[in-house]
Amino acid sequence: MSIDRETAARVAKLARIRVDEAALPALAQEFNTILGFIEQLNEVDVTGIEPMTSVTPQRLKRRADVVTDGDRQAAILSNAPDAREGFFAVPKVVE
């Protein structure tokens, strides 16, 4: 796939990026370089390789799913400047 000036201008417009007319050929060439690199990546044989989420193998730390000190609604709401019916009260911002 090859990107020309018109396509580069359209991509810039869709991305809402202002590009001077003089810079469009360089932008088109940069897009072509990126697409060429992607085509190179598509040539790599990745059969049997699992997708990775990180370059280093790691497991997320797990914690026991137990109930801790809950039922602190009154203590938390005591810090609020305005609380009504068990909730934080905030000023209305939409009329």
PDB file of N, CA and C in Angstrom:
ATOM      1  N   MET A   1       0.846  -1.172   0.000  1.00  0.00           N
ATOM      2  CA  MET A   1       0.000   0.000   0.000  1.00  0.00           C
ATOM      3  C   MET A   1       0.891   1.234   0.000  1.00  0.00           C
ATOM      4  N   SER A   2       0.524   2.203  -0.800  1.00  0.00           N
ATOM      5  CA  SER A   2       1.310   3.418  -0.895  1.00  0.00           C
ATOM      6  C   SER A   2       0.432   4.624  -0.581  1.00  0.00           C
ATOM      7  N   ILE A   3       0.959   5.512   0.218  1.00  0.00           N
ATOM      8  CA  ILE A   3       0.239   6.722   0.608  1.00  0.00           C
ATOM      9  C   ILE A   3       0.735   7.875  -0.262  1.00  0.00           C
ATOM     10  N   ASP A   4      -0.209   8.605  -0.889  1.00  0.00           N
ATOM     11  CA  ASP A   4       0.174   9.768  -1.682  1.00  0.00           C
ATOM     12  C   ASP A   4      -0.155  11.055  -0.916  1.00  0.00           C
ATOM     13  N   ARG A   5       0.095  12.189  -1.538  1.00  0.00           N
ATOM     14  CA  ARG A   5      -0.130  13.481  -0.878  1.00  0.00           C
ATOM     15  C   ARG A   5      -1.582  13.655  -0.450  1.00  0.00           C
ATOM     16  N   GLU A   6      -2.510  13.270  -1.327  1.00  0.00           N
ATOM     17  CA  GLU A   6      -3.934  13.462  -1.032  1.00  0.00           C
ATOM     18  C   GLU A   6      -4.363  12.622   0.173  1.00  0.00           C
ATOM     19  N   THR A   7      -3.884  11.390   0.226  1.00  0.00           N
ATOM     20  CA  THR A   7      -4.222  10.522   1.353  1.00  0.00           C
ATOM     21  C   THR A   7      -3.605  11.055   2.639  1.00  0.00           C
ATOM     22  N   ALA A   8      -2.379  11.543   2.567  1.00  0.00           N
ATOM     23  CA  ALA A   8      -1.731  12.121   3.752  1.00  0.00           C
ATOM     24  C   ALA A   8      -2.498  13.344   4.226  1.00  0.00           C
ATOM     25  N   ALA A   9      -2.972  14.169   3.287  1.00  0.00           N
ATOM     26  CA  ALA A   9      -3.763  15.351   3.655  1.00  0.00           C
ATOM     27  C   ALA A   9      -5.078  14.941   4.310  1.00  0.00           C
ATOM     28  N   ARG A  10      -5.689  13.878   3.791  1.00  0.00           N
ATOM     29  CA  ARG A  10      -6.961  13.402   4.363  1.00  0.00           C
ATOM     30  C   ARG A  10      -6.753  12.844   5.768  1.00  0.00           C
ATOM     31  N   VAL A  11      -5.684  12.082   5.957  1.00  0.00           N
ATOM     32  CA  VAL A  11      -5.385  11.536   7.286  1.00  0.00           C
ATOM     33  C   VAL A  11      -5.124  12.670   8.267  1.00  0.00           C
ATOM     34  N   ALA A  12      -4.378  13.679   7.841  1.00  0.00           N
ATOM     35  CA  ALA A  12      -4.099  14.822   8.711  1.00  0.00           C
ATOM     36  C   ALA A  12      -5.393  15.548   9.068  1.00  0.00           C
ATOM     37  N   LYS A  13      -6.291  15.682   8.101  1.00  0.00           N
ATOM     38  CA  LYS A  13      -7.568  16.344   8.376  1.00  0.00           C
ATOM     39  C   LYS A  13      -8.405  15.534   9.358  1.00  0.00           C
ATOM     40  N   LEU A  14      -8.462  14.210   9.150  1.00  0.00           N
ATOM     41  CA  LEU A  14      -9.233  13.356  10.051  1.00  0.00           C
ATOM     42  C   LEU A  14      -8.662  13.367  11.466  1.00  0.00           C
ATOM     43  N   ALA A  15      -7.332  13.499  11.574  1.00  0.00           N
ATOM     44  CA  ALA A  15      -6.684  13.549  12.881  1.00  0.00           C
ATOM     45  C   ALA A  15      -6.689  14.964  13.462  1.00  0.00           C
ATOM     46  N   ARG A  16      -7.238  15.904  12.684  1.00  0.00           N
ATOM     47  CA  ARG A  16      -7.289  17.306  13.094  1.00  0.00           C
ATOM     48  C   ARG A  16      -5.895  17.862  13.380  1.00  0.00           C
ATOM     49  N   ILE A  17      -4.985  17.553  12.460  1.00  0.00           N
ATOM     50  CA  ILE A  17      -3.612  18.044  12.543  1.00  0.00           C
ATOM     51  C   ILE A  17      -3.387  18.968  11.361  1.00  0.00           C
ATOM     52  N   ARG A  18      -2.965  20.180  11.641  1.00  0.00           N
ATOM     53  CA  ARG A  18      -2.690  21.124  10.564  1.00  0.00           C
ATOM     54  C   ARG A  18      -1.317  20.824   9.977  1.00  0.00           C
ATOM     55  N   VAL A  19      -1.293  20.577   8.673  1.00  0.00           N
ATOM     56  CA  VAL A  19      -0.045  20.270   7.964  1.00  0.00           C
ATOM     57  C   VAL A  19       0.052  21.206   6.761  1.00  0.00           C
ATOM     58  N   ASP A  20       1.179  21.889   6.639  1.00  0.00           N
ATOM     59  CA  ASP A  20       1.392  22.758   5.482  1.00  0.00           C
ATOM     60  C   ASP A  20       1.472  21.933   4.208  1.00  0.00           C
ATOM     61  N   GLU A  21       1.107  22.561   3.094  1.00  0.00           N
ATOM     62  CA  GLU A  21       1.170  21.881   1.798  1.00  0.00           C
ATOM     63  C   GLU A  21       2.580  21.409   1.488  1.00  0.00           C
ATOM     64  N   ALA A  22       3.576  22.191   1.893  1.00  0.00           N
ATOM     65  CA  ALA A  22       4.962  21.826   1.609  1.00  0.00           C
ATOM     66  C   ALA A  22       5.407  20.603   2.408  1.00  0.00           C
ATOM     67  N   ALA A  23       4.765  20.340   3.536  1.00  0.00           N
ATOM     68  CA  ALA A  23       5.155  19.224   4.396  1.00  0.00           C
ATOM     69  C   ALA A  23       4.426  17.930   4.046  1.00  0.00           C
ATOM     70  N   LEU A  24       3.442  17.986   3.151  1.00  0.00           N
ATOM     71  CA  LEU A  24       2.670  16.787   2.815  1.00  0.00           C
ATOM     72  C   LEU A  24       3.504  15.679   2.177  1.00  0.00           C
ATOM     73  N   PRO A  25       4.431  15.973   1.253  1.00  0.00           N
ATOM     74  CA  PRO A  25       5.230  14.862   0.708  1.00  0.00           C
ATOM     75  C   PRO A  25       6.062  14.149   1.776  1.00  0.00           C
ATOM     76  N   ALA A  26       6.625  14.898   2.716  1.00  0.00           N
ATOM     77  CA  ALA A  26       7.404  14.275   3.792  1.00  0.00           C
ATOM     78  C   ALA A  26       6.499  13.430   4.688  1.00  0.00           C
ATOM     79  N   LEU A  27       5.286  13.919   4.960  1.00  0.00           N
ATOM     80  CA  LEU A  27       4.348  13.161   5.783  1.00  0.00           C
ATOM     81  C   LEU A  27       3.931  11.877   5.073  1.00  0.00           C
ATOM     82  N   ALA A  28       3.678  11.960   3.779  1.00  0.00           N
ATOM     83  CA  ALA A  28       3.313  10.766   3.014  1.00  0.00           C
ATOM     84  C   ALA A  28       4.452   9.753   3.034  1.00  0.00           C
ATOM     85  N   GLN A  29       5.695  10.231   2.905  1.00  0.00           N
ATOM     86  CA  GLN A  29       6.844   9.326   2.947  1.00  0.00           C
ATOM     87  C   GLN A  29       6.965   8.667   4.323  1.00  0.00           C
ATOM     88  N   GLU A  30       6.696   9.443   5.386  1.00  0.00           N
ATOM     89  CA  GLU A  30       6.759   8.881   6.741  1.00  0.00           C
ATOM     90  C   GLU A  30       5.696   7.810   6.938  1.00  0.00           C
ATOM     91  N   PHE A  31       4.480   8.063   6.418  1.00  0.00           N
ATOM     92  CA  PHE A  31       3.427   7.052   6.487  1.00  0.00           C
ATOM     93  C   PHE A  31       3.844   5.788   5.742  1.00  0.00           C
ATOM     94  N   ASN A  32       4.452   5.950   4.573  1.00  0.00           N
ATOM     95  CA  ASN A  32       4.903   4.800   3.789  1.00  0.00           C
ATOM     96  C   ASN A  32       5.980   4.013   4.528  1.00  0.00           C
ATOM     97  N   THR A  33       6.870   4.710   5.230  1.00  0.00           N
ATOM     98  CA  THR A  33       7.898   4.036   6.026  1.00  0.00           C
ATOM     99  C   THR A  33       7.261   3.210   7.133  1.00  0.00           C
ATOM    100  N   ILE A  34       6.274   3.777   7.801  1.00  0.00           N
ATOM    101  CA  ILE A  34       5.579   3.067   8.888  1.00  0.00           C
ATOM    102  C   ILE A  34       4.858   1.839   8.336  1.00  0.00           C
ATOM    103  N   LEU A  35       4.163   2.006   7.218  1.00  0.00           N
ATOM    104  CA  LEU A  35       3.451   0.869   6.626  1.00  0.00           C
ATOM    105  C   LEU A  35       4.419  -0.210   6.159  1.00  0.00           C
ATOM    106  N   GLY A  36       5.589   0.199   5.676  1.00  0.00           N
ATOM    107  CA  GLY A  36       6.605  -0.780   5.284  1.00  0.00           C
ATOM    108  C   GLY A  36       7.094  -1.585   6.471  1.00  0.00           C
ATOM    109  N   PHE A  37       7.267  -0.922   7.608  1.00  0.00           N
ATOM    110  CA  PHE A  37       7.679  -1.626   8.813  1.00  0.00           C
ATOM    111  C   PHE A  37       6.605  -2.615   9.254  1.00  0.00           C
ATOM    112  N   ILE A  38       5.345  -2.214   9.156  1.00  0.00           N
ATOM    113  CA  ILE A  38       4.250  -3.109   9.530  1.00  0.00           C
ATOM    114  C   ILE A  38       4.221  -4.325   8.609  1.00  0.00           C
ATOM    115  N   GLU A  39       4.477  -4.116   7.315  1.00  0.00           N
ATOM    116  CA  GLU A  39       4.529  -5.245   6.388  1.00  0.00           C
ATOM    117  C   GLU A  39       5.671  -6.189   6.740  1.00  0.00           C
ATOM    118  N   GLN A  40       6.802  -5.649   7.208  1.00  0.00           N
ATOM    119  CA  GLN A  40       7.909  -6.500   7.653  1.00  0.00           C
ATOM    120  C   GLN A  40       7.489  -7.333   8.855  1.00  0.00           C
ATOM    121  N   LEU A  41       6.756  -6.733   9.782  1.00  0.00           N
ATOM    122  CA  LEU A  41       6.304  -7.461  10.966  1.00  0.00           C
ATOM    123  C   LEU A  41       5.340  -8.577  10.586  1.00  0.00           C
ATOM    124  N   ASN A  42       4.535  -8.354   9.564  1.00  0.00           N
ATOM    125  CA  ASN A  42       3.585  -9.377   9.127  1.00  0.00           C
ATOM    126  C   ASN A  42       4.280 -10.601   8.540  1.00  0.00           C
ATOM    127  N   GLU A  43       5.540 -10.469   8.123  1.00  0.00           N
ATOM    128  CA  GLU A  43       6.282 -11.586   7.549  1.00  0.00           C
ATOM    129  C   GLU A  43       6.844 -12.527   8.615  1.00  0.00           C
ATOM    130  N   VAL A  44       6.847 -12.105   9.871  1.00  0.00           N
ATOM    131  CA  VAL A  44       7.419 -12.918  10.946  1.00  0.00           C
ATOM    132  C   VAL A  44       6.469 -14.060  11.278  1.00  0.00           C
ATOM    133  N   ASP A  45       7.008 -15.268  11.391  1.00  0.00           N
ATOM    134  CA  ASP A  45       6.209 -16.444  11.729  1.00  0.00           C
ATOM    135  C   ASP A  45       6.028 -16.504  13.246  1.00  0.00           C
ATOM    136  N   VAL A  46       4.807 -16.346  13.703  1.00  0.00           N
ATOM    137  CA  VAL A  46       4.520 -16.346  15.132  1.00  0.00           C
ATOM    138  C   VAL A  46       3.625 -17.515  15.542  1.00  0.00           C
ATOM    139  N   THR A  47       3.587 -18.546  14.742  1.00  0.00           N
ATOM    140  CA  THR A  47       2.762 -19.699  15.089  1.00  0.00           C
ATOM    141  C   THR A  47       3.314 -20.359  16.349  1.00  0.00           C
ATOM    142  N   GLY A  48       2.433 -20.658  17.269  1.00  0.00           N
ATOM    143  CA  GLY A  48       2.823 -21.316  18.512  1.00  0.00           C
ATOM    144  C   GLY A  48       3.334 -20.373  19.579  1.00  0.00           C
ATOM    145  N   ILE A  49       3.313 -19.083  19.344  1.00  0.00           N
ATOM    146  CA  ILE A  49       3.784 -18.122  20.337  1.00  0.00           C
ATOM    147  C   ILE A  49       2.571 -17.435  20.949  1.00  0.00           C
ATOM    148  N   GLU A  50       2.493 -17.470  22.266  1.00  0.00           N
ATOM    149  CA  GLU A  50       1.358 -16.858  22.945  1.00  0.00           C
ATOM    150  C   GLU A  50       1.533 -15.349  23.025  1.00  0.00           C
ATOM    151  N   PRO A  51       0.432 -14.594  22.945  1.00  0.00           N
ATOM    152  CA  PRO A  51       0.516 -13.136  23.092  1.00  0.00           C
ATOM    153  C   PRO A  51       1.008 -12.763  24.485  1.00  0.00           C
ATOM    154  N   MET A  52       1.721 -11.652  24.569  1.00  0.00           N
ATOM    155  CA  MET A  52       2.275 -11.204  25.849  1.00  0.00           C
ATOM    156  C   MET A  52       1.603  -9.906  26.276  1.00  0.00           C
ATOM    157  N   THR A  53       1.504  -9.715  27.571  1.00  0.00           N
ATOM    158  CA  THR A  53       1.040  -8.440  28.095  1.00  0.00           C
ATOM    159  C   THR A  53       2.200  -7.620  28.618  1.00  0.00           C
ATOM    160  N   SER A  54       3.353  -8.242  28.780  1.00  0.00           N
ATOM    161  CA  SER A  54       4.542  -7.559  29.275  1.00  0.00           C
ATOM    162  C   SER A  54       5.764  -8.316  28.776  1.00  0.00           C
ATOM    163  N   VAL A  55       6.911  -7.625  28.722  1.00  0.00           N
ATOM    164  CA  VAL A  55       8.124  -8.299  28.269  1.00  0.00           C
ATOM    165  C   VAL A  55       8.747  -9.145  29.368  1.00  0.00           C
ATOM    166  N   THR A  56       8.349  -8.910  30.598  1.00  0.00           N
ATOM    167  CA  THR A  56       8.855  -9.724  31.706  1.00  0.00           C
ATOM    168  C   THR A  56       7.710 -10.550  32.263  1.00  0.00           C
ATOM    169  N   PRO A  57       7.925 -11.833  32.504  1.00  0.00           N
ATOM    170  CA  PRO A  57       6.838 -12.653  33.060  1.00  0.00           C
ATOM    171  C   PRO A  57       6.534 -12.217  34.492  1.00  0.00           C
ATOM    172  N   GLN A  58       5.287 -11.963  34.763  1.00  0.00           N
ATOM    173  CA  GLN A  58       4.906 -11.530  36.103  1.00  0.00           C
ATOM    174  C   GLN A  58       3.477 -11.975  36.400  1.00  0.00           C
ATOM    175  N   ARG A  59       3.211 -12.159  37.655  1.00  0.00           N
ATOM    176  CA  ARG A  59       1.854 -12.454  38.117  1.00  0.00           C
ATOM    177  C   ARG A  59       1.409 -11.324  39.015  1.00  0.00           C
ATOM    178  N   LEU A  60       0.150 -10.969  38.904  1.00  0.00           N
ATOM    179  CA  LEU A  60      -0.383  -9.933  39.769  1.00  0.00           C
ATOM    180  C   LEU A  60      -0.516 -10.474  41.183  1.00  0.00           C
ATOM    181  N   LYS A  61      -0.223  -9.622  42.146  1.00  0.00           N
ATOM    182  CA  LYS A  61      -0.382 -10.036  43.540  1.00  0.00           C
ATOM    183  C   LYS A  61      -1.859 -10.214  43.827  1.00  0.00           C
ATOM    184  N   ARG A  62      -2.169 -11.256  44.520  1.00  0.00           N
ATOM    185  CA  ARG A  62      -3.565 -11.536  44.858  1.00  0.00           C
ATOM    186  C   ARG A  62      -3.753 -11.382  46.358  1.00  0.00           C
ATOM    187  N   ARG A  63      -4.953 -10.976  46.717  1.00  0.00           N
ATOM    188  CA  ARG A  63      -5.275 -10.870  48.131  1.00  0.00           C
ATOM    189  C   ARG A  63      -6.546 -11.663  48.389  1.00  0.00           C
ATOM    190  N   ALA A  64      -6.710 -12.016  49.607  1.00  0.00           N
ATOM    191  CA  ALA A  64      -7.912 -12.770  49.975  1.00  0.00           C
ATOM    192  C   ALA A  64      -9.128 -11.857  49.853  1.00  0.00           C
ATOM    193  N   ASP A  65     -10.203 -12.403  49.344  1.00  0.00           N
ATOM    194  CA  ASP A  65     -11.431 -11.633  49.176  1.00  0.00           C
ATOM    195  C   ASP A  65     -12.251 -11.729  50.463  1.00  0.00           C
ATOM    196  N   VAL A  66     -11.865 -10.929  51.448  1.00  0.00           N
ATOM    197  CA  VAL A  66     -12.550 -10.956  52.735  1.00  0.00           C
ATOM    198  C   VAL A  66     -13.057  -9.558  53.056  1.00  0.00           C
ATOM    199  N   VAL A  67     -14.105  -9.496  53.855  1.00  0.00           N
ATOM    200  CA  VAL A  67     -14.670  -8.226  54.275  1.00  0.00           C
ATOM    201  C   VAL A  67     -13.772  -7.621  55.345  1.00  0.00           C
ATOM    202  N   THR A  68     -13.417  -6.367  55.146  1.00  0.00           N
ATOM    203  CA  THR A  68     -12.597  -5.668  56.145  1.00  0.00           C
ATOM    204  C   THR A  68     -13.483  -4.701  56.909  1.00  0.00           C
ATOM    205  N   ASP A  69     -12.892  -3.742  57.548  1.00  0.00           N
ATOM    206  CA  ASP A  69     -13.671  -2.816  58.380  1.00  0.00           C
ATOM    207  C   ASP A  69     -14.559  -1.927  57.516  1.00  0.00           C
ATOM    208  N   GLY A  70     -15.770  -2.368  57.307  1.00  0.00           N
ATOM    209  CA  GLY A  70     -16.752  -1.592  56.565  1.00  0.00           C
ATOM    210  C   GLY A  70     -17.648  -0.849  57.530  1.00  0.00           C
ATOM    211  N   ASP A  71     -18.808  -0.460  57.059  1.00  0.00           N
ATOM    212  CA  ASP A  71     -19.803   0.220  57.882  1.00  0.00           C
ATOM    213  C   ASP A  71     -19.217   1.473  58.532  1.00  0.00           C
ATOM    214  N   ARG A  72     -18.536   2.308  57.727  1.00  0.00           N
ATOM    215  CA  ARG A  72     -17.936   3.547  58.242  1.00  0.00           C
ATOM    216  C   ARG A  72     -18.547   4.761  57.569  1.00  0.00           C
ATOM    217  N   GLN A  73     -19.763   4.620  57.099  1.00  0.00           N
ATOM    218  CA  GLN A  73     -20.412   5.698  56.366  1.00  0.00           C
ATOM    219  C   GLN A  73     -20.501   6.975  57.199  1.00  0.00           C
ATOM    220  N   ALA A  74     -20.881   6.868  58.440  1.00  0.00           N
ATOM    221  CA  ALA A  74     -21.027   8.061  59.284  1.00  0.00           C
ATOM    222  C   ALA A  74     -19.682   8.746  59.504  1.00  0.00           C
ATOM    223  N   ALA A  75     -18.631   7.968  59.713  1.00  0.00           N
ATOM    224  CA  ALA A  75     -17.309   8.556  59.932  1.00  0.00           C
ATOM    225  C   ALA A  75     -16.801   9.251  58.673  1.00  0.00           C
ATOM    226  N   ILE A  76     -17.054   8.664  57.517  1.00  0.00           N
ATOM    227  CA  ILE A  76     -16.596   9.269  56.268  1.00  0.00           C
ATOM    228  C   ILE A  76     -17.391  10.529  55.964  1.00  0.00           C
ATOM    229  N   LEU A  77     -18.696  10.469  56.138  1.00  0.00           N
ATOM    230  CA  LEU A  77     -19.526  11.634  55.851  1.00  0.00           C
ATOM    231  C   LEU A  77     -19.326  12.763  56.853  1.00  0.00           C
ATOM    232  N   SER A  78     -18.733  12.471  58.002  1.00  0.00           N
ATOM    233  CA  SER A  78     -18.482  13.541  58.974  1.00  0.00           C
ATOM    234  C   SER A  78     -17.453  14.529  58.454  1.00  0.00           C
ATOM    235  N   ASN A  79     -16.623  14.130  57.481  1.00  0.00           N
ATOM    236  CA  ASN A  79     -15.636  15.027  56.886  1.00  0.00           C
ATOM    237  C   ASN A  79     -16.209  15.869  55.747  1.00  0.00           C
ATOM    238  N   ALA A  80     -17.391  15.534  55.273  1.00  0.00           N
ATOM    239  CA  ALA A  80     -17.969  16.230  54.124  1.00  0.00           C
ATOM    240  C   ALA A  80     -18.508  17.592  54.529  1.00  0.00           C
ATOM    241  N   PRO A  81     -18.326  18.598  53.673  1.00  0.00           N
ATOM    242  CA  PRO A  81     -18.894  19.912  53.984  1.00  0.00           C
ATOM    243  C   PRO A  81     -20.418  19.893  53.991  1.00  0.00           C
ATOM    244  N   ASP A  82     -21.021  19.024  53.175  1.00  0.00           N
ATOM    245  CA  ASP A  82     -22.479  18.923  53.130  1.00  0.00           C
ATOM    246  C   ASP A  82     -22.852  17.482  52.797  1.00  0.00           C
ATOM    247  N   ALA A  83     -23.626  16.859  53.671  1.00  0.00           N
ATOM    248  CA  ALA A  83     -24.072  15.487  53.446  1.00  0.00           C
ATOM    249  C   ALA A  83     -25.564  15.425  53.736  1.00  0.00           C
ATOM    250  N   ARG A  84     -26.283  14.703  52.859  1.00  0.00           N
ATOM    251  CA  ARG A  84     -27.731  14.560  53.049  1.00  0.00           C
ATOM    252  C   ARG A  84     -28.135  13.122  52.777  1.00  0.00           C
ATOM    253  N   GLU A  85     -28.940  12.566  53.645  1.00  0.00           N
ATOM    254  CA  GLU A  85     -29.510  11.227  53.496  1.00  0.00           C
ATOM    255  C   GLU A  85     -28.446  10.166  53.238  1.00  0.00           C
ATOM    256  N   GLY A  86     -27.287  10.307  53.874  1.00  0.00           N
ATOM    257  CA  GLY A  86     -26.245   9.309  53.759  1.00  0.00           C
ATOM    258  C   GLY A  86     -25.363   9.435  52.529  1.00  0.00           C
ATOM    259  N   PHE A  87     -25.428  10.566  51.822  1.00  0.00           N
ATOM    260  CA  PHE A  87     -24.627  10.781  50.621  1.00  0.00           C
ATOM    261  C   PHE A  87     -23.915  12.125  50.698  1.00  0.00           C
ATOM    262  N   PHE A  88     -22.837  12.275  49.903  1.00  0.00           N
ATOM    263  CA  PHE A  88     -22.200  13.580  49.757  1.00  0.00           C
ATOM    264  C   PHE A  88     -23.144  14.477  48.967  1.00  0.00           C
ATOM    265  N   ALA A  89     -23.322  15.703  49.396  1.00  0.00           N
ATOM    266  CA  ALA A  89     -24.142  16.658  48.663  1.00  0.00           C
ATOM    267  C   ALA A  89     -23.206  17.639  47.969  1.00  0.00           C
ATOM    268  N   VAL A  90     -23.427  17.825  46.668  1.00  0.00           N
ATOM    269  CA  VAL A  90     -22.584  18.724  45.885  1.00  0.00           C
ATOM    270  C   VAL A  90     -23.462  19.766  45.208  1.00  0.00           C
ATOM    271  N   PRO A  91     -22.867  20.918  44.868  1.00  0.00           N
ATOM    272  CA  PRO A  91     -23.672  21.944  44.200  1.00  0.00           C
ATOM    273  C   PRO A  91     -24.118  21.492  42.820  1.00  0.00           C
ATOM    274  N   LYS A  92     -25.271  21.954  42.413  1.00  0.00           N
ATOM    275  CA  LYS A  92     -25.800  21.632  41.100  1.00  0.00           C
ATOM    276  C   LYS A  92     -24.989  22.390  40.047  1.00  0.00           C
ATOM    277  N   VAL A  93     -24.532  21.687  39.010  1.00  0.00           N
ATOM    278  CA  VAL A  93     -23.717  22.345  37.987  1.00  0.00           C
ATOM    279  C   VAL A  93     -24.433  22.458  36.656  1.00  0.00           C
ATOM    280  N   VAL A  94     -25.557  21.772  36.485  1.00  0.00           N
ATOM    281  CA  VAL A  94     -26.321  21.835  35.245  1.00  0.00           C
ATOM    282  C   VAL A  94     -27.676  22.413  35.566  1.00  0.00           C
ATOM    283  N   GLU A  95     -28.036  23.438  34.840  1.00  0.00           N
ATOM    284  CA  GLU A  95     -29.348  24.066  35.054  1.00  0.00           C
ATOM    285  C   GLU A  95     -30.386  23.432  34.172  1.00  0.00           C
TER     286      GLU A  95
END
